[in-house]
Coordinates of C-alpha atoms and ligand atoms in Angstrom, one line a residue:
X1007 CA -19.7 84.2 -2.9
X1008 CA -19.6 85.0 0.7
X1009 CA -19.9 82.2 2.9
X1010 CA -16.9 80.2 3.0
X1011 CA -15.1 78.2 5.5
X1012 CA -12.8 80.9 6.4
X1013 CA -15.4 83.4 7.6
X1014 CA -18.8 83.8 8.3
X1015 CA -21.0 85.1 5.5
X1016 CA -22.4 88.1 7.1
X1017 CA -18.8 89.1 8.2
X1018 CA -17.5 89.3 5.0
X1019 CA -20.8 90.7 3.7
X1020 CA -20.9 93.6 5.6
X1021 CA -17.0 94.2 5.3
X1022 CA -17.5 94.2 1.4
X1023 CA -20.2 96.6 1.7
X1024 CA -18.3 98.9 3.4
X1025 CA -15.3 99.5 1.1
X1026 CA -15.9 102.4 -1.2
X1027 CA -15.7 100.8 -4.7
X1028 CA -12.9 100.8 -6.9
X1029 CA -13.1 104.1 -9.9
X1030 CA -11.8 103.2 -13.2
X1031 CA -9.6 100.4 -14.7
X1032 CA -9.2 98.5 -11.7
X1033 CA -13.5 98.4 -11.6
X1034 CA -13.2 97.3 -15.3
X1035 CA -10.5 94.4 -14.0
X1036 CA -12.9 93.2 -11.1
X1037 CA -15.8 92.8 -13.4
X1038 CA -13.6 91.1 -16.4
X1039 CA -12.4 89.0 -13.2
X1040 CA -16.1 88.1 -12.1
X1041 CA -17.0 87.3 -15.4
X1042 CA -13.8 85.0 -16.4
X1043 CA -13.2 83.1 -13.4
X1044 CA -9.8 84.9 -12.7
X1045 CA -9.3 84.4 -8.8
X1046 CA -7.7 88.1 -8.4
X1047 CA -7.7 89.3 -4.7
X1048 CA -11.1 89.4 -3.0
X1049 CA -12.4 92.8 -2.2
X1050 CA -11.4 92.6 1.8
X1051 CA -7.6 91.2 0.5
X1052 CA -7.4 94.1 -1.3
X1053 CA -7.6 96.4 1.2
X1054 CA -5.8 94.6 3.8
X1055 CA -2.9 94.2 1.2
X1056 CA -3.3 97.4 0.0
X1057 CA -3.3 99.3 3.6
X1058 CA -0.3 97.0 4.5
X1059 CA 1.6 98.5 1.6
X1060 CA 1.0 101.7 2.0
X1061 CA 2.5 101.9 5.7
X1062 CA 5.3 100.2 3.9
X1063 CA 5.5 102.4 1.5
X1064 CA 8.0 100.6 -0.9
X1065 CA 10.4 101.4 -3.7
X1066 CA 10.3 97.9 -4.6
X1067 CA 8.0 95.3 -4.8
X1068 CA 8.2 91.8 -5.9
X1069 CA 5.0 89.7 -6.7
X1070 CA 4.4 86.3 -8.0
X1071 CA 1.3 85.5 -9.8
X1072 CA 0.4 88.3 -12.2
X1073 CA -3.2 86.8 -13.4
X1074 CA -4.3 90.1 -15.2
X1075 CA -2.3 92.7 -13.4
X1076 CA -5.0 93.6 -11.2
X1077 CA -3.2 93.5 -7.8
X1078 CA 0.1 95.1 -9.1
X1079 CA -2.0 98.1 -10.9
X1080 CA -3.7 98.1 -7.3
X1081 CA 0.1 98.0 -5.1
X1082 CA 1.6 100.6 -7.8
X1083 CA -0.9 103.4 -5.6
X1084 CA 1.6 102.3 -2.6
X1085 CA 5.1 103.1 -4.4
X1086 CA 7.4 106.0 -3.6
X1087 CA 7.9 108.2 -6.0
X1088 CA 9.7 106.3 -8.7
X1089 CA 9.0 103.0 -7.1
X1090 CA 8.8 99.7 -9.3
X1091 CA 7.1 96.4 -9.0
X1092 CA 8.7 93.4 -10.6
X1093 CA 5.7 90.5 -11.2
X1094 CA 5.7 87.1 -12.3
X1095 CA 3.3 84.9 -14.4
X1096 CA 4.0 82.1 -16.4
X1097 CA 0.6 81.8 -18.3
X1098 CA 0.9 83.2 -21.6
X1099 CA -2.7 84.4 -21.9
X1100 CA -2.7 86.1 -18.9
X1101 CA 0.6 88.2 -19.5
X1102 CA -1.0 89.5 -23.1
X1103 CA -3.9 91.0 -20.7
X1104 CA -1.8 91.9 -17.6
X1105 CA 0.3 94.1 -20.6
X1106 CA -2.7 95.8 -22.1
X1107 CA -3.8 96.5 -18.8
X1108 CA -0.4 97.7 -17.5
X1109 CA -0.4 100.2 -20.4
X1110 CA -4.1 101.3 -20.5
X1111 CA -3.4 102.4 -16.3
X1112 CA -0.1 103.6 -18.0
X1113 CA 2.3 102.1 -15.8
X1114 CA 4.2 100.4 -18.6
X1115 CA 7.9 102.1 -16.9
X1116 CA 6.5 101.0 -13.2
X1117 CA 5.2 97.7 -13.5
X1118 CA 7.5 94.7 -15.3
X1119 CA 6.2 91.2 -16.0
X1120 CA 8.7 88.8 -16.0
X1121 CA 7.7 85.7 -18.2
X1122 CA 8.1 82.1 -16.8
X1123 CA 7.4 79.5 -13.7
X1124 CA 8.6 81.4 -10.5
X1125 CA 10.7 78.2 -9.5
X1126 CA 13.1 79.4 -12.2
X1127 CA 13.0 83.1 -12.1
X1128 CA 13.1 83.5 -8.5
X1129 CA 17.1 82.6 -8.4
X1130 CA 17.8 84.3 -11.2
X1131 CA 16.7 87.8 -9.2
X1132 CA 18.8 89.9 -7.3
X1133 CA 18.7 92.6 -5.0
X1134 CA 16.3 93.7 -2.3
X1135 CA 12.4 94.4 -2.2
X1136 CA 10.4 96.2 0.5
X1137 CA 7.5 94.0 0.0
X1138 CA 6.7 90.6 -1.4
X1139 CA 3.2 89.5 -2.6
X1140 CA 3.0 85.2 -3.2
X1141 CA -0.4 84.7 -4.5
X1142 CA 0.6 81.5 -7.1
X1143 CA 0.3 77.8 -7.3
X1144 CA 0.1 77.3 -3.7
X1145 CA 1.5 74.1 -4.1
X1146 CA 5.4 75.8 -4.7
X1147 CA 4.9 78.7 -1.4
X1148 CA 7.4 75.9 0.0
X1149 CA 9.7 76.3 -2.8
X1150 CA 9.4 80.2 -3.5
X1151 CA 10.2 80.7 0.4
X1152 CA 13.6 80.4 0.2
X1153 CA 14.4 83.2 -2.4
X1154 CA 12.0 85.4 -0.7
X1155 CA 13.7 85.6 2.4
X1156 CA 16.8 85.9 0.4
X1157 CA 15.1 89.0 -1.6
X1158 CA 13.4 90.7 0.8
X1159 CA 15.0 93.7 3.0
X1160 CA 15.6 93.3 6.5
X1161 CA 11.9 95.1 8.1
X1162 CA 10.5 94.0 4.8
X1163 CA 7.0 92.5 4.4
X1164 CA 6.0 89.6 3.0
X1165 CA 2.3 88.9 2.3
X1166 CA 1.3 85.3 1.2
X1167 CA -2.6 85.2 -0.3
X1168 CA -4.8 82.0 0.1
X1169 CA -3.2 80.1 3.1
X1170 CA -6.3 78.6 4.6
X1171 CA -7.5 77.0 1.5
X1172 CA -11.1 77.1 2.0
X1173 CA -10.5 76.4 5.2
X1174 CA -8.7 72.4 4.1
X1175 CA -5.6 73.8 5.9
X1176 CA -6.6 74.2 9.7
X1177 CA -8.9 70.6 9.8
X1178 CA -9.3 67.7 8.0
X1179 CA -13.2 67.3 7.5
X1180 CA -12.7 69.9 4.8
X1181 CA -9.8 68.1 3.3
X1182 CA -11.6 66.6 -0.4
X1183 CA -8.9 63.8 -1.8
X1184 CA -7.2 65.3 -4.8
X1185 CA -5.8 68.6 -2.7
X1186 CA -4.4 66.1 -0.1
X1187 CA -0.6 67.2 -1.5
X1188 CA -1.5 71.2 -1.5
X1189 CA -3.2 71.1 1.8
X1190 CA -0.1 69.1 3.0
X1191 CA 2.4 71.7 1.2
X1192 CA 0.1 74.6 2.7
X1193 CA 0.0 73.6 6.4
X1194 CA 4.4 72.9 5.9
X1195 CA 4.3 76.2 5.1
X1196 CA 2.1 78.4 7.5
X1197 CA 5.0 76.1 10.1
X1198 CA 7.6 77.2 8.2
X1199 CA 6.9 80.5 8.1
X1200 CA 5.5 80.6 11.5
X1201 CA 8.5 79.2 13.6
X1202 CA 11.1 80.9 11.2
X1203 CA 14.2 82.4 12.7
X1204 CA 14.2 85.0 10.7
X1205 CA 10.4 85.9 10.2
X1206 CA 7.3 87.4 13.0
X1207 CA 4.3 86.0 10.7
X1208 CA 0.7 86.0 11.6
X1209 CA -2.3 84.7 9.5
X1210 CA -5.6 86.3 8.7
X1211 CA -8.5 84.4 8.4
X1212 CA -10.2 86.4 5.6
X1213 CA -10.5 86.1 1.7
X1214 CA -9.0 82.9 1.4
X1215 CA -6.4 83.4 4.6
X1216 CA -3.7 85.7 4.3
X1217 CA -0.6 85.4 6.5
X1218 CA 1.6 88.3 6.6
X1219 CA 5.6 88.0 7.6
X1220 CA 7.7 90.6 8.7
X1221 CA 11.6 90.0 8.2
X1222 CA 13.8 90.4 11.5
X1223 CA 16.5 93.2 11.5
X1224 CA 20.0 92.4 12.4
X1225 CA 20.1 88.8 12.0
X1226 CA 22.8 87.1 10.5
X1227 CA 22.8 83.5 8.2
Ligands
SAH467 N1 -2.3 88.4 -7.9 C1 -3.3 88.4 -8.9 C2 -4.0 87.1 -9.0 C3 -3.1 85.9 -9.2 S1 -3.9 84.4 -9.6 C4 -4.4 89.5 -8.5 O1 -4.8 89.4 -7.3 O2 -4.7 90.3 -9.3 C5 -2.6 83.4 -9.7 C6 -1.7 83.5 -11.0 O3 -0.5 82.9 -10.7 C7 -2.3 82.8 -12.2 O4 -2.4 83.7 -13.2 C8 -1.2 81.7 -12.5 O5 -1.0 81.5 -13.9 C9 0.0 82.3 -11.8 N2 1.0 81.3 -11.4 C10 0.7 80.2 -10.6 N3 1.9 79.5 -10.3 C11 2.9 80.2 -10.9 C12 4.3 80.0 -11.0 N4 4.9 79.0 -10.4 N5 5.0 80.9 -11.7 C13 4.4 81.9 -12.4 N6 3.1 82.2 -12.3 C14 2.3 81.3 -11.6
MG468 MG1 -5.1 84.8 -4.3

């Protein structure tokens, strides 16, 4: 589906067309995606994540919201050598595929699932990551914010997936009843990151929005 309330159909058309297609098991994922309903990264995320974390260039990377692995098989391309991704899902089915898949790309010693909700995990985690992908319930962004300032590196990246919410977020017409909360929760925390001492963001209007947020050097809390 192309036309959305983010972006205009042919826009997103034409951009799709344009990117060479994926080789391999990550063309295997997309179709088993398609077919299952698994909302992995659109085609245009992809490559704006993707091109993002390459002029990165991390030796770590922290993501939460594995769904089938597809996005952390796709980030492992942007690692140093000897670079790790850490990745978080808390739905059981998902993390048996995510591990098949993991080891059929054979990136069982790059890529580690860790098992659980986020809102527990994330305190538990130490240290510092170059790059931070939140593509989760985007009812808890609010929640996981907090720890991923805390673990990401000064000049570090953080990329936040689905922000516009079919477009709910940035006007009210589109807002249907029942994602009154999420919409609410969204729009706290495109502000929050936005005005954020510590952060320079900027959101994307395509996929399903994207902001990305670079952390400040040299700032003390
Ligand atoms: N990043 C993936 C797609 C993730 S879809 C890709 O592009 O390939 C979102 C996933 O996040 C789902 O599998 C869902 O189970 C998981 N999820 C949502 N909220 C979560 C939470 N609080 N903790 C852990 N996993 C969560
Ligand atoms: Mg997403």
């Amino acid at each position: 589906m192309t036309e959305n309330n983010i972006n205009y159909g042919y826009i997103t058309q034409y951009i799709r067309k344009i990117i060479p297609p994926n080789q391999g098991i990550l063309n295997q994922m997309e179709e088993y995606a398609y077919e299952n309903h698994v909302p992995i990264v659109q085609p245009e995320v992809a490559r704006l994540i993707f091109v993002i974390a390459k002029i990165v260039n991390p030796t770590n990377i922290l993501e939460i919201g594995t769904a089938i692995g597809y996005s952390a098989i796709l980030l492992s391309n942007t690692l140093k050598p000897g670079g790790k991704i850490v990745t978080i899902e808390r739905y059981e089915k998902m993390i048996k595929i995510a591990a098949d898949n993991i080891k059929k790309a054979n990136l069982e010693n790059t890529i580690t699932i860790l098992e659980g909700d986020a809102e527990q995990i994330l305190p538990t985690l130490e240290g510092q990551y170059d790059c931070i992908f939140i593509d989760a319930a985007k009812g808890q962004y609010m929640q996981f914010l907090p720890h991923c300032i805390r673990l990401l590196r000064s000049g570090g990246i953080l990329i936040s997936d689905n922000v516009l919410y079919k477009g709910m977020i940035a006007t009210d017409t589109l807002v249907v009843r029942r994602k009154k909360t999420i919409v609410k929760r969204l729009r706290s925390y495109l502000d929050t990151i936005s005005h954020h001492p510590q952060l320079e963001s900027t959101i994307i209007p395509i996929g399903d929005g994207v902001a990305i947020s670079y952390k400040k050097k040299n700032k003390k809390v």
